[in-house]
Structures are given as C-alpha cells and as structure tokens.
Coordinates of C-alpha atoms in Angstrom, one line a residue:
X1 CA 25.1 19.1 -7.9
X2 CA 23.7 21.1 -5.1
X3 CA 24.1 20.2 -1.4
X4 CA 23.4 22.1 2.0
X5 CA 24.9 20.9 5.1
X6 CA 23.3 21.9 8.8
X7 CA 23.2 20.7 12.4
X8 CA 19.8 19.1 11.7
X9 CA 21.0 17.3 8.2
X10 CA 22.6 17.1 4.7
X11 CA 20.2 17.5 1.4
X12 CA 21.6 16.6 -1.8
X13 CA 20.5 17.2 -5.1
X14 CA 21.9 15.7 -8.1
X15 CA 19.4 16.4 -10.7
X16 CA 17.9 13.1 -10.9
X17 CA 17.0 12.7 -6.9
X18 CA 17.5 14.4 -3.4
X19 CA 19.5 12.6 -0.9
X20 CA 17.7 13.7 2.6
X21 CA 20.6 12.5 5.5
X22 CA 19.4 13.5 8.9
X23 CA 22.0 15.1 11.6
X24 CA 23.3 13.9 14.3
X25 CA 22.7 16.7 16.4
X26 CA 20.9 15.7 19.7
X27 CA 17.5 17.9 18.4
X28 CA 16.9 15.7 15.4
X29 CA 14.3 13.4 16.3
X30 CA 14.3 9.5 17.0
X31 CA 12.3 9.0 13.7
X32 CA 14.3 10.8 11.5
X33 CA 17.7 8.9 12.5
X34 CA 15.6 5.1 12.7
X35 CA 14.6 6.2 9.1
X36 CA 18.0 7.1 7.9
X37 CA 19.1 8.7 4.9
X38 CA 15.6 8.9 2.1
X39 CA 16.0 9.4 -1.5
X40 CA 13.5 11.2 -3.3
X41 CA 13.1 10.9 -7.1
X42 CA 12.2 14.3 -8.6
X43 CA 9.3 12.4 -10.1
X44 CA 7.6 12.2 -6.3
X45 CA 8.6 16.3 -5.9
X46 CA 5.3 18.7 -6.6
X47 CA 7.7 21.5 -5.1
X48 CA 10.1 22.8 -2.8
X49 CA 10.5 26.3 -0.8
X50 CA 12.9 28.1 1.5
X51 CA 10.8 29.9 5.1
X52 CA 13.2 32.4 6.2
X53 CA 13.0 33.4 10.3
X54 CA 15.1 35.9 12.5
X55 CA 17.5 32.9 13.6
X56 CA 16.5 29.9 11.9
X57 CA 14.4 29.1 8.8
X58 CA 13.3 26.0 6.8
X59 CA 13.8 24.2 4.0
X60 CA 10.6 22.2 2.9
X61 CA 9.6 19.6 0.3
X62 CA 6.5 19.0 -1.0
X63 CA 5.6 15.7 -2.0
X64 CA 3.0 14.3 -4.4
X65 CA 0.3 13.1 -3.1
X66 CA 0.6 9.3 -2.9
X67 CA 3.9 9.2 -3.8
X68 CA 5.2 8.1 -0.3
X69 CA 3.3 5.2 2.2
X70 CA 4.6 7.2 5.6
X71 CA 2.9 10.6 4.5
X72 CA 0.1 8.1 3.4
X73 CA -0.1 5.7 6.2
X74 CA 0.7 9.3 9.3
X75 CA -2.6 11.3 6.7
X76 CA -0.1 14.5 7.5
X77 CA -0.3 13.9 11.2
X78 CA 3.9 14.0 11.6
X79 CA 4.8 16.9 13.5
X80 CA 7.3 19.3 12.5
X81 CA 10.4 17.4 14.4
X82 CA 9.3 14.1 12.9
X83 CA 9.1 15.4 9.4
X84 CA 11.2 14.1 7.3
X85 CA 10.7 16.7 4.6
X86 CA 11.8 19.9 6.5
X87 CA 15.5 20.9 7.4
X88 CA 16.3 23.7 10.1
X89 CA 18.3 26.2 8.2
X90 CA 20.6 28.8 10.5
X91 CA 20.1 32.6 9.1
X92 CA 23.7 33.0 7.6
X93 CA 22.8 29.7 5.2
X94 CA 19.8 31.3 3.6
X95 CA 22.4 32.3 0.7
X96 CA 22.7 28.3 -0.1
X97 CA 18.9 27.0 0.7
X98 CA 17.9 29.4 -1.9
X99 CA 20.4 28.2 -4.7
X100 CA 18.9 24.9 -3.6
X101 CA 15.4 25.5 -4.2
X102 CA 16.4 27.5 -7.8
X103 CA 18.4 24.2 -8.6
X104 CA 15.7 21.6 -7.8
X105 CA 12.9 24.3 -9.6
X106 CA 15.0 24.3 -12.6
X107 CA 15.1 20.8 -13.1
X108 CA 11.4 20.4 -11.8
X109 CA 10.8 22.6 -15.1
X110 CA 13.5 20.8 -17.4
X111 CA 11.6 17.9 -16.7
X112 CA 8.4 18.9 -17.1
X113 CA 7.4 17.4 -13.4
X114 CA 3.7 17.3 -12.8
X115 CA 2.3 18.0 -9.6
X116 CA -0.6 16.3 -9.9
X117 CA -1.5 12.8 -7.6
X118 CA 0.1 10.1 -8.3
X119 CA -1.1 6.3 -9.2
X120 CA 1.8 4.3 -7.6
X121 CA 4.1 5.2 -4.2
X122 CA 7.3 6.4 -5.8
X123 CA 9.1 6.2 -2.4
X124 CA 9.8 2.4 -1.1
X125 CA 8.6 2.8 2.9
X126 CA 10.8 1.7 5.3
X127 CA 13.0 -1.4 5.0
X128 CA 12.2 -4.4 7.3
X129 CA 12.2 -6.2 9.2
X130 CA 11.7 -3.8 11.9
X131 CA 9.8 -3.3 15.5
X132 CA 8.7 -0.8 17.6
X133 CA 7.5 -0.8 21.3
X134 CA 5.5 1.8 22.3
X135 CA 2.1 2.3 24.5
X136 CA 0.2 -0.8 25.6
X137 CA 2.5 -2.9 23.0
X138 CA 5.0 -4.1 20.6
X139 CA 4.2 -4.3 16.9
X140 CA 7.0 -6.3 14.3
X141 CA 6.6 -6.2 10.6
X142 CA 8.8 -8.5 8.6
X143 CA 7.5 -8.0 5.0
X144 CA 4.8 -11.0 4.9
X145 CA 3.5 -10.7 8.5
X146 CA 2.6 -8.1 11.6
X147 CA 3.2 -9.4 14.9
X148 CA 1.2 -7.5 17.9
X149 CA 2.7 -8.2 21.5
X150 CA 1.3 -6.9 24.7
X151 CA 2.9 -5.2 28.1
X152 CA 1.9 -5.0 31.4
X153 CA 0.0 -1.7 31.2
X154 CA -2.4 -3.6 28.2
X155 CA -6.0 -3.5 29.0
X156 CA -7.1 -7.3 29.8
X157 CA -9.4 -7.6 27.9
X158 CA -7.2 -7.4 24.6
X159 CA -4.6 -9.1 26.0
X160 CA -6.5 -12.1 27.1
X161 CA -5.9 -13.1 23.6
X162 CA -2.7 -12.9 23.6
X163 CA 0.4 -11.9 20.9
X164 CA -1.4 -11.8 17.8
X165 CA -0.1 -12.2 14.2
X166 CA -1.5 -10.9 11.5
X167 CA -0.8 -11.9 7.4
X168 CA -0.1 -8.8 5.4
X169 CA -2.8 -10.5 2.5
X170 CA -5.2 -10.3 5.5
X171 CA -4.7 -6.7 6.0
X172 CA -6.9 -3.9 4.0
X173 CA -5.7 -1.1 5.8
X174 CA -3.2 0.4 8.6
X175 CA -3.3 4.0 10.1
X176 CA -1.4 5.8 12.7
X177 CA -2.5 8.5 14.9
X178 CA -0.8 10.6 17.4
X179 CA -1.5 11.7 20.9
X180 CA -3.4 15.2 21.0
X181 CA -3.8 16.8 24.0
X182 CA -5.5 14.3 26.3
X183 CA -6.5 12.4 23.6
X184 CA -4.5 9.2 22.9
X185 CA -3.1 7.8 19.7
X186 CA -3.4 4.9 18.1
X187 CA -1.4 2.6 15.2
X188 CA -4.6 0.3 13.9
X189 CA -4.7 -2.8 11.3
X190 CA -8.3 -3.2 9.8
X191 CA -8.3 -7.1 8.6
X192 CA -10.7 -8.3 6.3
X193 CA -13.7 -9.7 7.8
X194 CA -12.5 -8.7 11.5
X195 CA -13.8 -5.1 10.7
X196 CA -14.1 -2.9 14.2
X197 CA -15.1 0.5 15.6
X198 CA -13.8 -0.3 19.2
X199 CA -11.7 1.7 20.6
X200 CA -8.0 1.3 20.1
X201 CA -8.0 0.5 23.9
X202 CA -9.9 -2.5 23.4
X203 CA -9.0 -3.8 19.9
X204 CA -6.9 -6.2 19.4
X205 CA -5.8 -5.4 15.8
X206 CA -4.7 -2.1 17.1
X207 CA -1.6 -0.4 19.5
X208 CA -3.1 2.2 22.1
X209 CA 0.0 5.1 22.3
X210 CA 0.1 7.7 24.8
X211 CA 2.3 10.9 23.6
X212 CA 5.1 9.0 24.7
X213 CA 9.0 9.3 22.9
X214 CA 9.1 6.0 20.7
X215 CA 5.1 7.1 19.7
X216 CA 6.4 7.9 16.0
X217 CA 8.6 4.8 16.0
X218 CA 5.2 3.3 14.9
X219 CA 4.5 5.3 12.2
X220 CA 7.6 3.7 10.8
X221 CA 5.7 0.1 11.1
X222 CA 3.0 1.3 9.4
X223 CA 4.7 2.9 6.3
X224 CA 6.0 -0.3 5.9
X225 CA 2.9 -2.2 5.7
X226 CA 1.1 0.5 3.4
X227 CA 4.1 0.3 1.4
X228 CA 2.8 -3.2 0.4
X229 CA -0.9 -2.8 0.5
X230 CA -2.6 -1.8 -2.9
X231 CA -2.2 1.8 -3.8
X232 CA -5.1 3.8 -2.9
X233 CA -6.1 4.5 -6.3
X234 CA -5.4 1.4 -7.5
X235 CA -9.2 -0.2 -8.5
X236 CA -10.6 -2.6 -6.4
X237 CA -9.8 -6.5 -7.3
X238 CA -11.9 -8.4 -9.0
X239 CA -11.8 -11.8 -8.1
X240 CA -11.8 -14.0 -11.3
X241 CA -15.2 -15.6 -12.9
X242 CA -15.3 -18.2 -15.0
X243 CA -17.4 -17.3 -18.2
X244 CA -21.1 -18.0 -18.2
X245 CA -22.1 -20.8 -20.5
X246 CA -24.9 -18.8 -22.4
X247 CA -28.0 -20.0 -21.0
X248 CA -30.2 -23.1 -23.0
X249 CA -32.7 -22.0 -24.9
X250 CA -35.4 -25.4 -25.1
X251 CA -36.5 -24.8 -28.8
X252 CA -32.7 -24.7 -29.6
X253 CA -31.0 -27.4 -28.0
X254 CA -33.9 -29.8 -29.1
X255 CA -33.8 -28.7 -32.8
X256 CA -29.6 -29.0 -32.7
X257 CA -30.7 -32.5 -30.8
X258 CA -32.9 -33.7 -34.0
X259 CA -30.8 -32.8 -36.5
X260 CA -27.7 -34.7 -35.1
X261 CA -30.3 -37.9 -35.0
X262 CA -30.9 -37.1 -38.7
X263 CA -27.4 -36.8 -39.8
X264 CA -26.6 -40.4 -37.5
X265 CA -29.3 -42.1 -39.3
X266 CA -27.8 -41.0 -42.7
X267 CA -24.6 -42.1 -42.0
X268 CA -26.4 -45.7 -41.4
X269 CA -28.0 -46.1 -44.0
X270 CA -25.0 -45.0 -45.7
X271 CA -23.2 -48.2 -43.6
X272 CA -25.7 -50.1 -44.4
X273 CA -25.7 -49.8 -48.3
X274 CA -22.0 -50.1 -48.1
X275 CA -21.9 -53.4 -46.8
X276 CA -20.2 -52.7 -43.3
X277 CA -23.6 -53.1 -41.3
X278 CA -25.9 -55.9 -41.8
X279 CA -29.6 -56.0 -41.7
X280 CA -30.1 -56.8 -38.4
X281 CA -27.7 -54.3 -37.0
X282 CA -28.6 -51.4 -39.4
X283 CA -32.2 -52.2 -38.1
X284 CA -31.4 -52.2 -33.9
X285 CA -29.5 -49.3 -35.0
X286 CA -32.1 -47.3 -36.5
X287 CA -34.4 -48.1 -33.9
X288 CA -32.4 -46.7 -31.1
X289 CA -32.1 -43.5 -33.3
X290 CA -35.7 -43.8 -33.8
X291 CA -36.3 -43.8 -30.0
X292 CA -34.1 -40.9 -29.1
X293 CA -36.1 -38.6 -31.8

C-alpha cells in the first residue's frame, strides 16, 4: 500500500483503488470537505503525475473521460481549490509523491488500464439527499426529484412562479457554470419539452450564482443528478413499437377468403353425406357459403 499524508489531505492507494480524504486544514476548500473522502477505482485512472514547485508542488489524477458525473456535470470548469483530483504537496514530500505515482503507474500497467473514454460513470456522484443555497436560490436533490426555492435577491419574474419541483425522469440535462470575471454563473436543468435559451436570470429551471463562497456547493447538486441521467454515450432511447401487421395485399386476402369458403363447403357436403345435416340445413348452409363467395 502506498499513502501520502499532507495539510491539504491523505491519498491512499491499495492497488485496487485510491482513497482521496481531504484535510482539515483551513485552505482546503468547502467542496472538497461537503464531498468527503472519494474512492477512485483504477479502472476510472487514465494517469497520474507529481508537479514539483520551489515550496509546494502537486499531485494530480487524471480521470477517464466520463468516468465521473462531477467532472461531467462542472465540463472541467472546477478551479484548482475545488478540485478534487489535486493535492498540495510541501517540497521535503516530493520523495513520497513520487513513489506514489511509480506505485499507481505500476499497477496501471499490471492491469493493462486503458485510457481511453469510457461508456458508463465509474465514480457514483455525490450521495443524497443533499442542498445547497447559493445566488438567487436553493436547489435540493433527493434521488427522484430537484426542488428549486427562491430568496429575496430572485428576479420577480422567475419567482412569481414560485418553489419549483422538478422529476429527475423529466430532466435531460443539468450543467453548472462558474462566475468569470463579471460574468455570472449559473447551475441549469433543461426538462423535456420546457426547452429554453433565457438567461439563467430569468429561467426558472435554472439557479443564477454570483462568485460567491457556497457557488461550488452546486456543482455538488448537479453531480448528483448527472449521476442518474443516461450516460452520455449511452444511445438515445427508443420508445417501444408494436410490430407492423404486414400490410393487405387485395388479390391475397380475397384468394385466402375463397379458398376457406371452398374448404367450409366441403366439410358440408361431407356433414351432409354423413347424416349429421339434413337436406334442408345442408341447403341454407350452402347458400350462405354461396353468398359470401
């Protein structure tokens, strides 16, 4: 086993998956202790490297692509505090963090690892319920359903509506966005039929953040809604059809038609010469035959 211990966190690697604990030092970020302790399957791993500085330098994982719903739901966006895949490393530790990337290459090797995309997440998302307040709202996910609450500061037009509650089978995607610059965030839910290009200011399926502290806190709720979405590279659903009957062809059905008539009046006469049906029914009989042909 292989395990590096520093102010900003513990990593842990017992040949089958790291265990990433953050610190409790008062730099690591309020995203990385909501988060708590990940474990990453060497599966999800496409690689792992040590960045050595003057003071400090970094220990960093690289993850499959679509192997994790946060790096899916945040498109990269996290910031270097909020990243849950790097660890501060002090200079006289640089001895350790490099064993550690040997170990984990070794067994990346062992195992023949690709690093190719992957089909499936690998990484479960954040476990709910959970909530996070945060620009002009609140947003809740408890596994089946998001719940969107507005504050005082929430344009009036969106919340004229009120809270809203959306069904995670109504849902076909969720993003998050940071603030940049002057530029405001966003954390948006695109629901089926209720398709918009408003701004997050004005949509009601969406949370308008501001750069603010608890910002990330929402890239948390959406993880765990992409978590439970269909992978992206998952094909589309195909809703299910009941077979075609193949189509009537005239000539056909009236030829299959007469020779059924044919066969019935056979089986009369056959009735008739055995005695079961008399004259006069064998004859009303083979008149109604007679008509149908």
């Amino acid at each position: 086993m292989a395990e590096i211990i520093q102010r900003d966190g513990t990593w842990t690697f017992d040949g089958d998956a790291l265990r990433l604990t953050p610190g409790r030092d008062k730099n690591v970020s309020l995203l990385r202790r909501t988060l708590g302790e990940l474990a990453v399957p060497l599966g999800a791993l496409a690689g792992i490297s040590v960045e050595q500085g003057k003071k400090t330098g970094r220990l960093r994982l690289r993850l499959r692509d679509g192997a994790d719903p946060l790096l899916q739901a945040t498109g990269g966006k996290l910031v270097e505090p909020n990243d849950p895949y790097l660890l501060t490393v002090e200079s006289d530790r640089y001895g350790v963090a490099e064993y550690f990337v040997d170990e984990v290459r070794r067994a990346l090797l062992l195992d023949e690892v690709p690093s190719d995309p992957v089909d499936g997440y690998l990484l479960p998302g954040p476990s709910v319920p959970l909530s996070a307040s945060a620009g002009d709202g609140t947003a809740s996910f408890d596994g089946e359903q998001v719940r969107l609450e507005w504050n005082w500061k929430t344009e009036d037009a969106k919340a004229a509506a009120g809270a809203r509650s959306l069904a995670l089978t109504d849902i076909t995607a969720v993003e998050w966005h940071p603030a940049v610059g002057l530029e405001n965030g966003w954390l948006r839910f695109t629901v089926r039929g209720a398709e918009t290009k408003a701004p997050p200011k004005y949509d009601p399926n969406s949370v308008e953040l501001w750069g603010f502290k608890k910002d990330p806190l929402m890239a948390l709720v959406a993880a765990a809604v992409q978590a439970r979405l269909p992978h992206p590279t998952a094909p589309p659903a195909v809703p299910d059809v009941p077979p075609k009957e193949p189509a009537a062809v005239p000539g056909q059905v009236a030829e299959a038609d007469h020779d059924a008539l044919l066969r019935r009046l056979r089986e009369l006469g056959e009735l008739h010469a055995s005695g079961v049906l008399t004259d006069e029914e064998f004859t009303l009989a083979k008149q109604a035959v007679l008509r149908r042909m």
